[in-house]
Amino acid sequence: MINLLDFDRDGLTRWCVEQGEKPFRATQLFRWIHQRGVADFERMTDLAKSLRHKLEGRAWVAPLSVISEQVSRDGTVKWLFDVGAGNAVETVFIPEDDRGTLCVSSQAGCAVACRFCSTGHQGFSRNLSTGEILAQLWHAEHQLRSRLGLPEGERAITNVVMMGMGEPLQNYAALVPALRAMLDDHGYGLSRRRVTVSTSGVVPMIERLMADCPVALAVSLHAPDDVLRDELVPINRKYPLHDLLAACKAYLVAAPRDFITFEYCMLDGVNDRPEQAQALLNLVRGKVACKFNLIPFNPFPASGLKRSPRERVVAFADVLQNGGIVTTIRKTRGDDIDAACGQLAGEVQDRTRVQVRLADRRPFPLQVQTETP
Ligand code: SAH
Ligand code: SF4
C-alpha cells in the first residue's frame, strides 16, 4: 500500500497520473488530506466513486500511532509517536500569543552526537520517511484544530521548526518533499519565513537546500572556535567554521529572511565566558548577517554538563548586542514535561554504539594545550 503522506503535490500528481487519473485529482486529494485532515476516502465527496474505490485498494494515509501525549503547565504539548521496531520520536507544540510553533523530528536518534544533546547521546537508528515527518504535522494540526474549536480554514500551527530529534540535513531526500508540502498553498500554506530548518552544519546540504527549497535557516554554532566546536559538535571536524560561515553567507542570497539565526547553547564554564562572546563577535561580524539565539542548556541525565547561570547568559548577550548583533535568550518552554530544546529523547534503538564512543571523550571543561613540551 502506498502512503499518500509520502508525497508532495508534484509527487502525488505523478502517482495519480500513473494510476490513470487526471493531474487535478491530485490537488483535490492533497487538499482533503492536508487541509482538512481527512484520511477516509469515502468522505472525499467530490472525488468520483470509481477513484475512491481505486484508492481504497492501493493507498492509505498512514498516521503515526501515539504512545503518549503530555500537556505542560504553560500549554506546550508533547507527543511521543511510535515509528516501529522499538523506536519512537517526539513532536512539540509551543503556543504563543501570536503564533503556534510545531517542533518536528527528522530522524529516530541522531548520528551527529553533540555533547550536550540527549538525542545525540542516544545514538542513531534511522531516517524518518517524508510520510513520518509530515504525519507529525498532520496529526498535530488537525487534532489541535478540533480541540481548540478553530473555525474552518483557521490554522493552529503557523510555524514549523525542524528542531526536534535528528539532523534534518542528514535526511535530505525525505526532508525536501515534506518542506514542500508545508509550503504548498493546497497543503499547509506556511510561508518560507515560518518554516525553519535547524542544522548542526552539514555544509554541502546547506548549499543544496538553497537551490531546492530555501526556507529560514538556523545554524547551531555553540562555540567560537574550531577546537571547542570539534568537541561539542563533532561534525565540525568535517565541516569547520570557515566553510560553515561561507555556506551561511551564500545561503542568504536565496533565503527568505535576510539573516541566519545562530543558536548557541549556554554551557556553564565551557562556552559562556565574555572573551568567548568577543571571539564569536569577531568570527561573524561583517561576514554574515545574523542574529543570535542563546539557549540556556537543558540538562538531562548523563550529560555531565550544567546550565550557565542567568547573569552569565545576560553578560554574554550584552557583548554580542553591544557589538551590533541582535541577540535573544530563548525562553524555556515545557520543561516540566521534558519538552524543552535538547530534552527530546523518544526511544532509539542505537545502531551506532554511540555510548561506547562517548565514553572515550575528554572531560569538560576542556583543557586546551597551549604550552610547548
Ligand atoms: N540537529 C539540528 C536540529 C535539532 S536540535 C541541530 O542541531 O540544529 C535543535 C536545537 O536544540 C539545536 O540548536 C541544538 O543545539 C539545541 N540543543 C540540543 N541539546 C540541547 C540541550 N540539552 N539544551 C539546550 N539546547 C539544546
Ligand atoms: Fe543531532 Fe542536533 Fe542533537 Fe546535535 S544537537 S546531536 S545535530 S539533534
Coordinates of C-alpha atoms and ligand atoms in Angstrom, one line a residue:
M1 CA 0.0 0.0 0.0
I2 CA 1.2 3.5 -0.9
N3 CA 1.3 6.0 1.9
L4 CA -0.1 9.3 0.4
L5 CA 1.7 11.3 3.2
D6 CA 5.0 10.3 1.4
F7 CA 4.3 12.7 -1.4
D8 CA 4.5 16.4 -2.0
R9 CA 1.9 17.6 -4.6
D10 CA 4.2 17.0 -7.6
G11 CA 4.8 13.5 -6.4
L12 CA 1.2 12.9 -5.8
T13 CA 0.4 14.2 -9.2
R14 CA 2.8 11.8 -10.8
W15 CA 1.4 8.9 -8.8
C16 CA -2.2 9.8 -9.8
V17 CA -1.2 10.0 -13.5
E18 CA 0.4 6.6 -13.2
Q19 CA -2.9 5.3 -11.9
G20 CA -4.7 6.7 -15.0
E21 CA -6.1 9.7 -13.3
K22 CA -6.1 13.4 -14.4
P23 CA -3.5 15.6 -12.7
F24 CA -6.0 17.9 -11.0
R25 CA -7.3 14.9 -9.0
A26 CA -4.0 15.0 -7.1
T27 CA -4.7 18.6 -5.9
Q28 CA -8.2 17.6 -4.7
L29 CA -6.8 14.6 -2.9
F30 CA -3.9 16.7 -1.4
R31 CA -6.4 19.3 -0.1
W32 CA -8.6 16.6 1.5
I33 CA -5.6 15.1 3.3
H34 CA -3.6 18.1 4.4
Q35 CA -6.1 21.0 4.6
R36 CA -9.0 19.0 6.0
G37 CA -7.2 16.2 7.8
V38 CA -9.4 13.5 6.1
A39 CA -7.9 10.1 5.7
D40 CA -11.0 8.2 4.8
F41 CA -11.5 8.2 1.0
E42 CA -15.3 7.6 1.4
R43 CA -15.5 11.1 2.9
M44 CA -13.8 12.8 -0.1
T45 CA -17.1 13.5 -1.7
D46 CA -16.0 15.4 -4.8
L47 CA -13.9 12.5 -6.0
A48 CA -15.6 10.1 -8.4
K49 CA -16.8 6.9 -6.8
S50 CA -14.5 4.9 -9.2
L51 CA -11.5 6.9 -8.0
R52 CA -12.4 6.4 -4.3
H53 CA -12.7 2.7 -4.9
K54 CA -9.3 2.6 -6.7
L55 CA -7.7 4.5 -3.8
E56 CA -9.1 2.0 -1.3
G57 CA -7.3 -0.8 -2.8
R58 CA -3.9 0.9 -3.4
A59 CA -3.3 3.6 -1.0
W60 CA -3.8 4.9 2.5
V61 CA -3.0 7.9 4.7
A62 CA -0.7 6.4 7.3
P63 CA -0.9 8.1 10.7
L64 CA 1.7 7.6 13.4
S65 CA 0.4 5.9 16.5
V66 CA 0.5 8.0 19.6
I67 CA 2.3 6.4 22.6
S68 CA 1.6 9.4 24.8
E69 CA 0.6 13.0 24.9
Q70 CA 1.6 15.3 27.6
V71 CA 0.4 18.9 28.2
S72 CA 2.7 21.3 30.2
R73 CA 1.5 23.9 32.7
D74 CA 2.4 26.6 30.0
G75 CA 0.3 24.9 27.3
T76 CA 3.1 23.2 25.5
V77 CA 2.1 19.8 24.2
K78 CA 4.4 16.9 23.6
W79 CA 3.5 13.8 21.6
L80 CA 5.5 10.6 21.6
F81 CA 4.9 8.7 18.3
D82 CA 5.7 5.1 17.7
V83 CA 7.7 4.6 14.5
G84 CA 8.2 0.9 14.8
A85 CA 10.9 -1.6 15.8
G86 CA 11.3 -0.1 19.2
N87 CA 11.8 3.5 18.0
A88 CA 9.7 6.5 19.0
V89 CA 10.1 10.2 18.1
E90 CA 8.8 13.3 19.8
T91 CA 7.0 16.3 18.5
V92 CA 6.3 19.5 20.5
F93 CA 3.7 22.2 20.0
I94 CA 4.5 25.6 21.6
P95 CA 1.6 28.1 21.7
E96 CA 2.4 31.8 21.9
D97 CA 0.1 34.8 21.7
D98 CA 0.5 35.5 18.1
R99 CA 1.6 32.1 16.7
G100 CA 1.7 28.3 17.2
T101 CA 5.0 26.6 16.6
L102 CA 5.5 22.9 15.9
C103 CA 8.9 21.4 16.6
V104 CA 9.2 18.4 14.3
S105 CA 11.6 15.4 14.4
S106 CA 13.5 14.2 11.3
Q107 CA 15.3 11.1 12.5
A108 CA 15.0 8.4 15.2
G109 CA 18.1 9.5 17.1
C110 CA 20.9 11.4 15.5
A111 CA 24.3 10.4 14.3
V112 CA 26.0 13.8 14.9
A113 CA 26.3 13.0 18.7
C114 CA 26.6 16.5 20.0
R115 CA 28.0 16.5 23.5
F116 CA 25.1 18.5 25.1
C117 CA 22.1 16.9 23.4
S118 CA 20.1 14.0 24.7
T119 CA 19.1 12.8 21.3
G120 CA 22.8 12.8 20.3
H121 CA 23.5 10.7 23.4
Q122 CA 21.0 8.0 22.3
G123 CA 22.7 7.3 19.0
F124 CA 21.1 6.8 15.7
S125 CA 18.6 4.3 14.4
R126 CA 17.2 5.5 11.1
N127 CA 15.9 8.3 9.0
L128 CA 12.2 9.1 9.1
S129 CA 10.3 9.0 5.8
T130 CA 8.6 12.0 4.3
G131 CA 5.3 10.4 5.5
E132 CA 6.6 10.1 9.0
I133 CA 7.8 13.7 9.1
L134 CA 4.5 15.0 7.6
A135 CA 2.4 12.8 9.8
Q136 CA 3.7 14.7 12.9
L137 CA 2.3 17.9 11.4
W138 CA -0.8 16.3 10.1
H139 CA -1.7 14.8 13.4
A140 CA -0.9 17.9 15.5
E141 CA -2.6 20.4 13.2
H142 CA -5.9 18.5 12.9
Q143 CA -6.0 17.4 16.5
L144 CA -5.3 20.9 17.8
R145 CA -7.8 22.4 15.4
S146 CA -10.6 20.3 16.7
R147 CA -9.5 20.6 20.3
L148 CA -9.3 24.3 20.2
G149 CA -12.5 24.5 18.2
L150 CA -11.0 26.6 15.5
P151 CA -13.3 27.7 12.7
E152 CA -12.9 26.0 9.2
G153 CA -9.8 27.3 7.5
E154 CA -8.1 28.6 10.6
R155 CA -4.7 27.1 11.4
A156 CA -3.4 26.0 14.8
I157 CA 0.2 25.8 13.6
T158 CA 1.6 28.9 12.0
N159 CA 5.3 28.0 12.2
V160 CA 7.3 24.8 11.8
V161 CA 10.8 24.4 13.1
M162 CA 12.9 21.3 12.2
M163 CA 14.4 21.3 15.7
G164 CA 13.1 18.0 17.1
M165 CA 15.1 14.8 17.2
G166 CA 17.6 14.4 14.4
E167 CA 19.7 16.3 11.9
P168 CA 17.4 17.3 9.1
L169 CA 20.1 17.8 6.6
Q170 CA 21.3 14.3 7.1
N171 CA 17.9 13.1 5.9
Y172 CA 17.7 15.4 2.9
A173 CA 15.8 13.3 0.4
A174 CA 12.8 12.8 2.8
L175 CA 13.0 16.4 4.2
V176 CA 12.6 18.3 1.0
P177 CA 9.2 16.9 -0.1
A178 CA 8.0 17.4 3.5
L179 CA 9.0 21.0 3.4
R180 CA 7.3 21.5 0.1
A181 CA 4.0 20.1 1.4
M182 CA 4.3 22.5 4.4
L183 CA 4.7 25.5 2.0
D184 CA 2.1 24.4 -0.6
D185 CA -1.0 26.6 -0.7
H186 CA -3.0 23.4 -1.2
G187 CA -1.2 21.8 1.8
Y188 CA -0.4 23.8 5.0
G189 CA 0.3 27.1 3.2
L190 CA 3.1 28.2 5.5
S191 CA 5.3 31.0 4.3
R192 CA 9.0 30.2 3.8
R193 CA 9.9 32.6 6.6
R194 CA 7.9 30.5 9.0
V195 CA 9.4 27.2 8.2
T196 CA 12.9 26.8 9.7
V197 CA 15.5 24.1 9.2
S198 CA 17.9 23.9 12.0
T199 CA 21.3 22.3 11.3
S200 CA 24.5 21.4 13.1
G201 CA 26.2 22.4 9.9
V202 CA 26.1 19.9 7.0
V203 CA 27.7 22.3 4.6
P204 CA 27.0 20.6 1.2
M205 CA 23.4 20.2 2.1
I206 CA 23.0 23.9 3.1
E207 CA 24.1 24.6 -0.5
R208 CA 21.5 22.2 -1.9
L209 CA 18.7 23.4 0.3
M210 CA 19.3 26.9 -1.1
A211 CA 18.7 25.6 -4.6
D212 CA 15.9 23.1 -3.9
C213 CA 13.7 24.7 -1.2
P214 CA 15.0 27.8 0.5
V215 CA 13.4 28.3 3.9
A216 CA 14.6 30.1 7.1
L217 CA 17.9 28.6 8.3
A218 CA 19.1 28.2 11.9
V219 CA 22.6 27.0 12.4
S220 CA 23.7 25.5 15.7
L221 CA 27.1 27.2 16.4
H222 CA 27.8 26.6 20.1
A223 CA 31.5 27.6 20.0
P224 CA 33.5 30.5 18.7
D225 CA 36.5 28.4 17.5
D226 CA 37.2 25.0 15.8
V227 CA 39.0 23.5 18.8
L228 CA 35.9 23.8 21.1
R229 CA 33.4 23.2 18.3
D230 CA 35.2 19.9 17.3
E231 CA 34.4 18.7 20.8
L232 CA 30.9 19.9 21.2
V233 CA 29.6 19.4 17.7
P234 CA 31.7 16.6 16.2
I235 CA 30.5 17.3 12.6
N236 CA 32.7 20.4 12.8
R237 CA 35.8 18.1 12.2
K238 CA 34.4 17.5 8.7
Y239 CA 32.9 20.9 8.0
P240 CA 34.9 23.5 10.1
L241 CA 33.7 27.0 10.9
H242 CA 35.3 28.7 7.9
D243 CA 33.4 26.5 5.5
L244 CA 30.2 26.7 7.5
L245 CA 30.2 30.5 7.6
A246 CA 30.9 30.6 3.9
A247 CA 27.8 28.4 3.3
C248 CA 25.7 30.6 5.6
K249 CA 26.7 33.7 3.7
A250 CA 26.0 32.0 0.3
Y251 CA 22.6 30.8 1.6
L252 CA 21.5 34.4 2.3
V253 CA 21.3 35.1 -1.5
A254 CA 18.2 32.9 -1.7
A255 CA 17.0 32.8 1.9
P256 CA 13.5 34.1 2.7
R257 CA 14.9 36.1 5.6
D258 CA 17.9 38.4 5.3
F259 CA 19.8 36.9 8.2
I260 CA 20.8 33.5 9.6
T261 CA 19.9 32.6 13.1
F262 CA 22.8 31.2 15.1
E263 CA 21.8 29.0 18.0
Y264 CA 24.2 28.8 20.9
C265 CA 23.6 26.5 23.8
M266 CA 25.0 28.1 27.0
L267 CA 27.1 25.6 29.0
D268 CA 28.5 26.5 32.4
G269 CA 32.2 27.0 32.2
V270 CA 32.5 25.6 28.7
N271 CA 31.5 28.2 26.2
D272 CA 30.0 31.1 28.2
R273 CA 32.9 33.4 29.0
P274 CA 32.8 37.1 27.9
E275 CA 36.0 36.6 25.9
Q276 CA 34.3 33.7 24.0
A277 CA 31.4 36.1 23.3
Q278 CA 34.0 38.6 21.9
A279 CA 35.6 35.8 19.8
L280 CA 32.2 34.9 18.5
L281 CA 31.6 38.6 17.5
N282 CA 34.9 38.7 15.7
L283 CA 34.1 35.5 13.9
V284 CA 30.8 36.6 12.4
R285 CA 30.8 40.4 12.4
G286 CA 31.0 41.9 8.9
K287 CA 31.0 38.3 7.4
V288 CA 27.5 37.0 7.7
A289 CA 24.2 38.8 8.5
C290 CA 22.9 37.0 11.6
K291 CA 21.0 37.0 14.8
F292 CA 21.9 35.0 17.9
N293 CA 19.6 32.9 19.9
L294 CA 21.2 31.9 23.2
I295 CA 19.6 28.7 24.6
P296 CA 20.1 28.0 28.3
F297 CA 21.3 24.4 28.4
N298 CA 18.6 22.0 29.4
P299 CA 20.2 19.3 31.5
F300 CA 19.4 15.6 31.1
P301 CA 20.8 12.6 33.0
A302 CA 24.3 11.6 31.9
S303 CA 25.2 14.9 30.2
G304 CA 27.8 15.8 32.9
L305 CA 27.2 19.5 32.0
K306 CA 25.5 22.4 33.7
R307 CA 23.4 25.3 32.6
S308 CA 25.1 28.7 32.7
P309 CA 23.9 31.0 35.4
R310 CA 21.4 33.6 34.2
E311 CA 23.9 36.5 34.8
R312 CA 26.5 34.9 32.6
V313 CA 23.9 34.4 29.8
V314 CA 22.9 38.0 30.1
A315 CA 26.5 39.2 30.1
F316 CA 27.2 37.1 27.0
A317 CA 24.2 38.5 25.2
D318 CA 25.3 42.0 26.1
V319 CA 28.7 41.6 24.4
L320 CA 27.0 40.4 21.2
Q321 CA 24.3 43.1 21.4
N322 CA 26.9 45.9 22.1
G323 CA 28.8 44.6 19.1
G324 CA 25.7 45.3 16.9
I325 CA 24.2 41.8 16.7
V326 CA 20.6 41.2 17.7
T327 CA 20.6 38.6 20.4
T328 CA 17.7 36.9 22.1
I329 CA 17.7 34.5 25.0
R330 CA 15.3 31.6 24.4
K331 CA 12.6 31.1 26.9
T332 CA 12.4 27.6 28.2
R333 CA 9.1 26.1 27.4
G334 CA 7.5 22.8 28.5
D335 CA 10.4 21.8 30.8
D336 CA 8.0 20.2 33.3
I337 CA 7.3 17.6 30.6
D338 CA 10.9 17.4 29.3
A339 CA 9.8 19.1 26.1
A340 CA 12.5 21.8 26.1
C341 CA 15.3 22.0 23.5
G342 CA 17.6 19.1 23.7
Q343 CA 15.5 17.1 26.0
L344 CA 13.7 15.2 23.3
A345 CA 14.7 11.6 23.8
G346 CA 11.9 9.5 22.4
E347 CA 13.1 5.9 22.2
V348 CA 16.0 5.0 20.0
Q349 CA 17.5 1.6 19.2
D350 CA 21.1 2.8 18.8
R351 CA 22.8 1.1 15.8
T352 CA 26.0 3.2 16.1
R353 CA 27.2 2.2 19.5
V354 CA 27.4 5.9 20.4
Q355 CA 27.6 5.2 24.2
V356 CA 30.8 3.4 23.6
R357 CA 32.3 6.3 21.7
L358 CA 31.1 8.8 24.2
A359 CA 32.9 7.0 27.0
D360 CA 36.2 7.8 25.3
R361 CA 35.6 11.6 25.3
R362 CA 37.7 14.0 27.2
P363 CA 36.1 15.6 30.3
F364 CA 34.9 19.2 30.5
P365 CA 35.9 21.9 31.0
L366 CA 38.2 21.2 28.0
Q367 CA 41.8 21.9 28.7
V368 CA 43.4 23.2 25.6
Q369 CA 47.1 22.5 25.5
T370 CA 48.9 25.8 24.9
E371 CA 52.4 25.2 26.3
T372 CA 55.1 23.5 24.3
P373 CA 56.5 20.3 25.7
Ligands
SAH1 N1 20.0 18.7 14.6 C1 19.6 20.0 14.5 C2 18.2 20.3 15.0 C3 17.8 19.6 16.2 S1 18.5 20.2 17.7 C4 20.6 21.0 15.1 O1 21.4 20.5 15.9 O2 20.5 22.2 14.9 C5 17.7 21.7 18.0 C6 18.4 22.7 18.8 O3 18.5 22.3 20.2 C7 19.9 22.9 18.4 O4 20.2 24.2 18.3 C8 20.6 22.2 19.5 O5 21.9 22.6 19.6 C9 19.8 22.5 20.7 N2 20.0 21.6 21.8 C10 20.4 20.3 21.8 N3 20.6 19.9 23.0 C11 20.3 20.9 23.9 C12 20.2 21.0 25.3 N4 20.4 20.0 26.1 N5 19.8 22.2 25.8 C13 19.6 23.2 25.0 N6 19.6 23.2 23.7 C14 19.9 22.0 23.1
SF4_2 FE1 21.8 15.8 16.5 FE2 21.1 18.4 16.6 FE3 21.3 16.8 18.8 FE4 23.5 17.6 17.6 S1 22.0 18.9 18.6 S2 23.0 15.5 18.3 S3 22.8 17.5 15.5 S4 19.9 16.6 17.2

